Tab-separated table of C-alpha atoms and ligand atoms in Angstrom:
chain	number	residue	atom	x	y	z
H	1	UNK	CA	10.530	4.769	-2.505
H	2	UNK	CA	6.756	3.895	-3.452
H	3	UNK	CA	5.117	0.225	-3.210
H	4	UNK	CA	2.356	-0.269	-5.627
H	5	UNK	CA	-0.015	-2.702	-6.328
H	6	UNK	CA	-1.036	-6.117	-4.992
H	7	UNK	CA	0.769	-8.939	-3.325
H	8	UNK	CA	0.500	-12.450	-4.489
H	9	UNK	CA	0.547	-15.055	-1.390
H	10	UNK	CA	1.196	-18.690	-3.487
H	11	UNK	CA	-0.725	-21.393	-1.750
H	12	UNK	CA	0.588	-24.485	-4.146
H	13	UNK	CA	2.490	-24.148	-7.367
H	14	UNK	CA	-0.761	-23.277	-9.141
H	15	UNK	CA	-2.997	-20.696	-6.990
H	16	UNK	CA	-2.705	-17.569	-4.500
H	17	UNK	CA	-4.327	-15.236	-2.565
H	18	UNK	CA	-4.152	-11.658	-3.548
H	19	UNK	CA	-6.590	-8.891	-4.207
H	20	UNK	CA	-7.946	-6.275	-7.175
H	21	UNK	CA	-5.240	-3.554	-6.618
H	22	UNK	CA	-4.172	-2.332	-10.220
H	23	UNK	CA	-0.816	-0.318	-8.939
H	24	UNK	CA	-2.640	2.438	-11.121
H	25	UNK	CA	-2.194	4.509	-7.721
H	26	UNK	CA	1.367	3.933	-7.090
H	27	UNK	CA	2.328	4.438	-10.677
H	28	UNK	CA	0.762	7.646	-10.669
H	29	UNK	CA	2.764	8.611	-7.677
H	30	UNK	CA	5.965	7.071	-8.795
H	31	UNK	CA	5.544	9.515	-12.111
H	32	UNK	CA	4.796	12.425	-10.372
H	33	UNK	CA	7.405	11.775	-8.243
H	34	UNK	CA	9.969	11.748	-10.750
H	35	UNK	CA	8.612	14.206	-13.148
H	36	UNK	CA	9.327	16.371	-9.981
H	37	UNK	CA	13.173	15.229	-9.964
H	38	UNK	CA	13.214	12.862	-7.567
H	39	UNK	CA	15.545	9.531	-7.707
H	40	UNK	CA	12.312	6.626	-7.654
H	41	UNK	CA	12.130	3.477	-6.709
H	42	UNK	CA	8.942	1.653	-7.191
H	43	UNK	CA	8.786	-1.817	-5.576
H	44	UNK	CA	6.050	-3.457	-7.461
H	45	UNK	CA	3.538	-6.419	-6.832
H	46	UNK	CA	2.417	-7.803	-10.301
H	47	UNK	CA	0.315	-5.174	-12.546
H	48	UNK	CA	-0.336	-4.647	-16.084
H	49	UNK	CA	1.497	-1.278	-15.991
H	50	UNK	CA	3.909	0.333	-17.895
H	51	UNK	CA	7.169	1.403	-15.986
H	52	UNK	CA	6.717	5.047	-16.043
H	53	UNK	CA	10.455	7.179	-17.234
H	54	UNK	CA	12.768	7.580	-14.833
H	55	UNK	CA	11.748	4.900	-12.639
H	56	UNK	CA	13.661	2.181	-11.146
H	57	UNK	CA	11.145	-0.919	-10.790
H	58	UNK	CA	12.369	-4.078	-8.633
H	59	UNK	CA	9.382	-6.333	-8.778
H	60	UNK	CA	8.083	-8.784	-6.354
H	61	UNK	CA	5.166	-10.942	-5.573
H	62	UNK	CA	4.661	-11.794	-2.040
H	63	UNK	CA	4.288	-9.485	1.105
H	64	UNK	CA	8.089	-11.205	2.392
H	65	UNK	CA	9.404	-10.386	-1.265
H	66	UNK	CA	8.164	-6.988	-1.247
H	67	UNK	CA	9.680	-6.368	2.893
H	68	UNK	CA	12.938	-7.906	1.426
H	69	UNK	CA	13.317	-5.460	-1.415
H	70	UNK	CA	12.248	-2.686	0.435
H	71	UNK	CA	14.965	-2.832	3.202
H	72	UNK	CA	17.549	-3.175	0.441
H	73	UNK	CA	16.730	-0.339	-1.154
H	74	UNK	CA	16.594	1.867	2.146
H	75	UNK	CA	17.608	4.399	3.189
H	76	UNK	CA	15.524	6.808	1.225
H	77	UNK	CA	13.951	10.263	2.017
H	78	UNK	CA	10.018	9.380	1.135
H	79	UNK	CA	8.682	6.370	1.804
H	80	UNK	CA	5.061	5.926	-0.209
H	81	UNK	CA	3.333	2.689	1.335
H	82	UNK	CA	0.693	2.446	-1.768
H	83	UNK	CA	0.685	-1.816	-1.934
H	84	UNK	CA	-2.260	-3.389	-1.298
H	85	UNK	CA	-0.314	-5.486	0.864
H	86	UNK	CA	-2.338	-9.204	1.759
H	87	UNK	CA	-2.604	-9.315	5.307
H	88	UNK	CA	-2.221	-12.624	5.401
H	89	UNK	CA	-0.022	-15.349	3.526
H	90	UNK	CA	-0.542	-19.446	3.682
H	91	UNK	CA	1.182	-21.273	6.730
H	92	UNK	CA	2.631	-23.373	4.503
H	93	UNK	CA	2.750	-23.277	0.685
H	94	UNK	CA	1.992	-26.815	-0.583
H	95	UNK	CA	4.761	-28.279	-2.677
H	96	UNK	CA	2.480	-30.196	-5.198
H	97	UNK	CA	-0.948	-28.724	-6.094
H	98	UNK	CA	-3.330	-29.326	-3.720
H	99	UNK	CA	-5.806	-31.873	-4.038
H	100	UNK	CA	-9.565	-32.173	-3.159
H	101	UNK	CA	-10.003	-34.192	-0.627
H	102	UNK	CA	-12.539	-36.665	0.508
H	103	UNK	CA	-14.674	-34.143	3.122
H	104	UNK	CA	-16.928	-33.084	0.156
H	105	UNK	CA	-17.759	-30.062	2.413
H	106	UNK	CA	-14.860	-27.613	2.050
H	107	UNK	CA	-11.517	-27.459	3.534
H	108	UNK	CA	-9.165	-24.887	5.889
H	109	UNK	CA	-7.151	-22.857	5.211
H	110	UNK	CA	-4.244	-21.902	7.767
H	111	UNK	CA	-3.267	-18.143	7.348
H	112	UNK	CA	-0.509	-16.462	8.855
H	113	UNK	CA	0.078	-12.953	9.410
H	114	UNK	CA	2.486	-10.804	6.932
H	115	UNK	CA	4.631	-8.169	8.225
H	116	UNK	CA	3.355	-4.389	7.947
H	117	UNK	CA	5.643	-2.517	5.560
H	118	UNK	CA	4.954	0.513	6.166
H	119	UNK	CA	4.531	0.099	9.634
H	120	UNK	CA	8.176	-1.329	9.934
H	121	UNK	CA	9.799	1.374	7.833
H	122	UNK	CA	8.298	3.951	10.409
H	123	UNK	CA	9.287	2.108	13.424
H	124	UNK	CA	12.960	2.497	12.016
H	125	UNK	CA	15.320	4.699	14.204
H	126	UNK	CA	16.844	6.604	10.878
H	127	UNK	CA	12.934	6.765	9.010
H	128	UNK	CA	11.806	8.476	6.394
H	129	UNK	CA	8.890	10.474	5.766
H	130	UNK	CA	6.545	7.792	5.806
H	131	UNK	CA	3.058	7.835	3.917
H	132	UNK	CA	0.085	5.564	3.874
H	133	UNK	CA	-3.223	5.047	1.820
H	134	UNK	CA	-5.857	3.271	3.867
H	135	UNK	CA	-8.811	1.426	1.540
H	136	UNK	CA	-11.928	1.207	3.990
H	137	UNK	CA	-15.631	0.785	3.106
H	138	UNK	CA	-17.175	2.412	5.826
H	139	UNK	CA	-16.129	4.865	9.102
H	140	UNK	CA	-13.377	6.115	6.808
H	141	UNK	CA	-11.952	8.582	9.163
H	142	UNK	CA	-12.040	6.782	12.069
H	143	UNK	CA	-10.198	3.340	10.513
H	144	UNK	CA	-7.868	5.857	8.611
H	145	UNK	CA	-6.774	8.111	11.660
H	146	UNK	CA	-6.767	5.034	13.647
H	147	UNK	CA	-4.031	3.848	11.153
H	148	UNK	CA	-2.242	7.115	10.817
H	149	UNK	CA	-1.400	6.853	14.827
H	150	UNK	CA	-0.972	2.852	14.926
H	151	UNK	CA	1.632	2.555	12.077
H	152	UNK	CA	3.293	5.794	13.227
H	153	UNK	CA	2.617	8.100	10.223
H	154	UNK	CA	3.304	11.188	8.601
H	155	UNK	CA	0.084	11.187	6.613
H	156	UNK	CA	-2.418	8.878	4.955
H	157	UNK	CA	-4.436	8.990	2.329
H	158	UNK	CA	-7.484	7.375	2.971
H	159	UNK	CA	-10.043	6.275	0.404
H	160	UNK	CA	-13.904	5.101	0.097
H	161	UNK	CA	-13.477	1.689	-1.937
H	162	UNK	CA	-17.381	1.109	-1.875
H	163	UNK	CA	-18.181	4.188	-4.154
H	164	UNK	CA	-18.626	2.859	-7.456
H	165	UNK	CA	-16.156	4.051	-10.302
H	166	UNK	CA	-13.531	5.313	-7.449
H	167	UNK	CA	-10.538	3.629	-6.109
H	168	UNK	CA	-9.448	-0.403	-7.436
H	169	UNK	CA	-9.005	-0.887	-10.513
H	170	UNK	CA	-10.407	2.816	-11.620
H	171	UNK	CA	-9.053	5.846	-13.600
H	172	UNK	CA	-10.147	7.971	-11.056
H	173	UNK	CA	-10.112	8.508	-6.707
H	174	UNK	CA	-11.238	10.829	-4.330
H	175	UNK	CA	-9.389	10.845	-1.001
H	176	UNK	CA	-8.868	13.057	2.548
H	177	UNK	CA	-5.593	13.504	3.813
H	178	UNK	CA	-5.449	12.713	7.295
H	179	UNK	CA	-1.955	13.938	9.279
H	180	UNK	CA	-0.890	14.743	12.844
H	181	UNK	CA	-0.239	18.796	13.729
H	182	UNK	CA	0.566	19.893	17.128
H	183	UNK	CA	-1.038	16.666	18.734
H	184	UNK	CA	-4.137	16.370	16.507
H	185	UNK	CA	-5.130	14.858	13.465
H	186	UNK	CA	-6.059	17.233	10.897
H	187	UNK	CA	-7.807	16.591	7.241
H	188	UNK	CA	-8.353	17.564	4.261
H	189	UNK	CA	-10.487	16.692	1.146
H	190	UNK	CA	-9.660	15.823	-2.285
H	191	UNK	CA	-12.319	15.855	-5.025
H	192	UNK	CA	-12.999	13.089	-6.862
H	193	UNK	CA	-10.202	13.433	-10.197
H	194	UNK	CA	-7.979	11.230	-12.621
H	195	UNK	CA	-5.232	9.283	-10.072
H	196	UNK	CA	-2.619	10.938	-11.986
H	197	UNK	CA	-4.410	14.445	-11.096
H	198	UNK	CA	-4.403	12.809	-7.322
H	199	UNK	CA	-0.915	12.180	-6.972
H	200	UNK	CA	-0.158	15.905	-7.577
H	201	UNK	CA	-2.594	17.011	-4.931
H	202	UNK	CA	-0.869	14.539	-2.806
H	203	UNK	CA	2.564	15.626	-3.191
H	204	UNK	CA	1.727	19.299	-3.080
H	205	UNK	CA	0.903	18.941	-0.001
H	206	UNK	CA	3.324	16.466	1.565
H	207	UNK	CA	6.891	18.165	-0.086
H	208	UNK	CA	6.944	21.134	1.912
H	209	UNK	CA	6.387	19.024	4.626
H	210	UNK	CA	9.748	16.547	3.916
H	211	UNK	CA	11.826	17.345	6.847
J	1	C5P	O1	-3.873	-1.877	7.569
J	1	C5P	P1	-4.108	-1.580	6.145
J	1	C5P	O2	-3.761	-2.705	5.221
J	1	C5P	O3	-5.457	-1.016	5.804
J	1	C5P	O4	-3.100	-0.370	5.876
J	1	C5P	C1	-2.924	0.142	4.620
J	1	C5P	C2	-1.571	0.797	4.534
J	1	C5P	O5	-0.572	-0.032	5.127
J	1	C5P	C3	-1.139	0.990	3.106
J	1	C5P	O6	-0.282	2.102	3.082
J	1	C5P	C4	-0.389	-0.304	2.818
J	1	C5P	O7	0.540	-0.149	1.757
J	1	C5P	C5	0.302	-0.545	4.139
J	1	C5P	N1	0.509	-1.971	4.471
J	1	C5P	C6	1.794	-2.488	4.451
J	1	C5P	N2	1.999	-3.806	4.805
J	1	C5P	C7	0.956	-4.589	5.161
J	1	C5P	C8	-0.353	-4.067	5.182
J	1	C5P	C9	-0.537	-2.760	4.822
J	1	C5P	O8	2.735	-1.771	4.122
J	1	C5P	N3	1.188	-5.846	5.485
């Protein structure tokens, strides 16, 4: 099972919160995936992407949508957290669109957290081999490994999203592997190349280590 893509947190009937994720990541991995065999399903936040063959797509919008449809679809063997998940959603979603009010100087907001996916899919008792990709713009190895050990990982697949041309919304992504062996974190770089190109590296490494 693979998440891709953003989430979309609705604050009224007519705006959200979400991010630049493309899902060009996850759909990469989702294809590679099953071009290798495997039985895919790709829980998707909204993209302009094509399904790729072979997949099974359930899509969803917000962070809760995209927890809900990833417990019904478990138990699986692989579990690719690749969503740019929002880390937070509205308090409350207005019923009528919202209105500008009198204080001509701005308003609040009141956020709530979302629930980590990934992060609750590894905390299950019966888990899969769980994978994350961690977006940071600076101390990449740190935040990533940091992550790896937090959300209880088998590997992650962190990424420098301030490099221009790499990462959202691009064609192409260089990455290092982080994972734990024998109580330390090891790594290992991949070169800047196509996503699609990526997602191969990624799962050459990670299927011999499925359990
Ligand atoms: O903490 P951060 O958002 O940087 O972690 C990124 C990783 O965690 C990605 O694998 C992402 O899919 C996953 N994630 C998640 N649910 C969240 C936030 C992040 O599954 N609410």
């Amino acid at each position: 099972m693979i998440t891709a893509g953003p989430t979309r947190e609705a604050l009224d009937p007519v705006r959200y919160l979400s991010n630049h994720s493309s899902g060009k990541m996850g759909y990469a991995l989702a294809a590679a995936c099953a071009a290798r065999g495997a039985q895919v399903t790709l829980v998707s936040g909204p993209v302009a992407l094509a399904t790729p063959p072979g997949v099974a797509r359930v899509d969803v919008l917000s962070a809760c949508e995209m927890l809900a449809a990833v417990e019904a679809a478990l138990p699986c063997e692989l579990f690719i957290g690749c969503a740019a998940v929002a880390d937070y959603r509205a308090a409350s979603v207005a019923e009528h669109k919202l209105k500008k009010g009198d204080d001509t100087s701005g308003m609040t907001l009141e956020l709530v957290r979302n629930p980590d996916i990934v992060a609750t899919v590894a905390a299950r008792a019966e888990r899969p081999f769980c994978v994350g990709f961690a977006a940071e713009t600076q101390a990449l190895e740190t935040h990533a490994g940091d992550k790896l050990l937090r959300k209880r990982l088998d590997l992650i697949v962190a990424n420098d999203v301030s490099q221009a041309g790499l990462g959202f919304g691009s064609d192409d992504n260089a990455a290092t592997l982080l994972w734990r062996e024998a109580d330390e974190v090891r790594r290992q770089a991949l070169s800047p190349q196509p996503k699609t190109a990526l997602a191969t590296a990624i799962l050459d490494h990670l299927v011999p280590r499925l359990p």
